[in-house]
Short mmCIF file of C-alpha atoms in Angstrom, two decimals:
data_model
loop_
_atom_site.label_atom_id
_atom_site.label_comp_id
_atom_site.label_asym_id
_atom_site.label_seq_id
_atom_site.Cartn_x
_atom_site.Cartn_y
_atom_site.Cartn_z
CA UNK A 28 128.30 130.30 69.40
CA UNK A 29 127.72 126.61 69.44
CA UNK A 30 125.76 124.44 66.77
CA UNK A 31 124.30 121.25 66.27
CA UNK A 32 123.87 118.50 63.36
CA UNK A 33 121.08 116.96 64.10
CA UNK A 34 119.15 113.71 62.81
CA UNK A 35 115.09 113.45 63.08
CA UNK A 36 113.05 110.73 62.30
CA UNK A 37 109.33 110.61 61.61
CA UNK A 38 107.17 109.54 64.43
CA UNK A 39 103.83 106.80 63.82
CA UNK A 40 104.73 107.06 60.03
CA UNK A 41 104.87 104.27 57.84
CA UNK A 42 107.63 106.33 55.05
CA UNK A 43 110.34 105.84 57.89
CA UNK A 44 111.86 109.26 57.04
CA UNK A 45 114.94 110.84 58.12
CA UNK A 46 115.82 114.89 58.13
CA UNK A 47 119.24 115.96 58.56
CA UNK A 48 120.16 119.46 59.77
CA UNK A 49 122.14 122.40 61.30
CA UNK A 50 121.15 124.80 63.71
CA UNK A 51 122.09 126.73 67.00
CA UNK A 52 118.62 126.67 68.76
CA UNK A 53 117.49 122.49 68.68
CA UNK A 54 114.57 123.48 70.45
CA UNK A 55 113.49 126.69 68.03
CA UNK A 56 113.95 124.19 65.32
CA UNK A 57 112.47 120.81 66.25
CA UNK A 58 109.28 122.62 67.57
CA UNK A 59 109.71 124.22 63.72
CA UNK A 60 109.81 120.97 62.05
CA UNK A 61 106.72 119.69 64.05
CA UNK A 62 104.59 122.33 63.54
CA UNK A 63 104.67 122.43 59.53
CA UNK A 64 107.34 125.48 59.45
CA UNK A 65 110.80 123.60 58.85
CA UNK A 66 111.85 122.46 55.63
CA UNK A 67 109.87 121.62 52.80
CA UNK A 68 110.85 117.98 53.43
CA UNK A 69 109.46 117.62 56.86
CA UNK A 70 105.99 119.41 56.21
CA UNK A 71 103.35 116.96 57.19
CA UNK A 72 105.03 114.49 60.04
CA UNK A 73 105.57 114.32 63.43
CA UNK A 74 109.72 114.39 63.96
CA UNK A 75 111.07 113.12 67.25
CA UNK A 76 115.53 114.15 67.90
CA UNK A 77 117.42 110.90 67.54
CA UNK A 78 120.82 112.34 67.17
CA UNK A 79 122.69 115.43 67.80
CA UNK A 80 126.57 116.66 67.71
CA UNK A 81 127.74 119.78 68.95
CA UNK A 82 130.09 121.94 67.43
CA UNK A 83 132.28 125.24 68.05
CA UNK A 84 131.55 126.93 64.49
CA UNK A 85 129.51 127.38 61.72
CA UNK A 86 131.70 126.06 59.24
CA UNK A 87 132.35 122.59 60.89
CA UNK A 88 128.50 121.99 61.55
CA UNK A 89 127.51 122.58 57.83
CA UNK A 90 130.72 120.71 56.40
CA UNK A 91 129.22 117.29 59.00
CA UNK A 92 126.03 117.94 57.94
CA UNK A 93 126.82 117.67 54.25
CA UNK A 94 128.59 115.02 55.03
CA UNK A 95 126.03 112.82 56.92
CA UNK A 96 123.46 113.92 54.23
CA UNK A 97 125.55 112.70 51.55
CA UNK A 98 126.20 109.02 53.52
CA UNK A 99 122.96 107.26 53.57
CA UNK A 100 125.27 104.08 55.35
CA UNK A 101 126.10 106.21 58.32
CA UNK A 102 122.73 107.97 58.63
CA UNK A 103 120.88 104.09 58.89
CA UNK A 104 123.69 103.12 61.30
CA UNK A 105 122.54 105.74 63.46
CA UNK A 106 119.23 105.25 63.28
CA UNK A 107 119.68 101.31 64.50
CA UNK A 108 122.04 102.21 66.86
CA UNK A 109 119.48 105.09 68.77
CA UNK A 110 116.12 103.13 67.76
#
């Protein structure tokens, strides 16, 4: 099975925010986020994809996402680079 890390950011929001995540169904989970049923940290905002990685297992998607969570520098260097 194949899953993604993946990095939103709020659309028409002044807070700027960023969500980081794991899943293998992007779609499933974006349309999730947007319509007030992802996490408790997106509730409320518009999210528009802005990044994604694939990966082969489980294991290696969560242990990036934990990573890219953790590394605020790498997250904002993303964000500038796919603005």
């Amino acid at each position: 099975m194949i899953y993604y890390v993946y990095l939103i950011k709020t659309i028409n929001s002044r807070l700027n925010k960023t969500y980081v995540g794991y899943t293998n169904n992007l779609r499933n989970r974006l349309d999730k986020h947007n319509s007030n049923k992802g996490a408790r940290s997106t509730k409320g905002f518009k999210w528009a994809l802005i990044y994604k990685k694939k990966f082969i297992s489980k294991s290696k998607a969560m242990s990036y996402e934990y990573k890219l969570k953790k590394n605020r520098k790498k997250r904002n260097e993303i964000v500038e680079k796919y603005k």
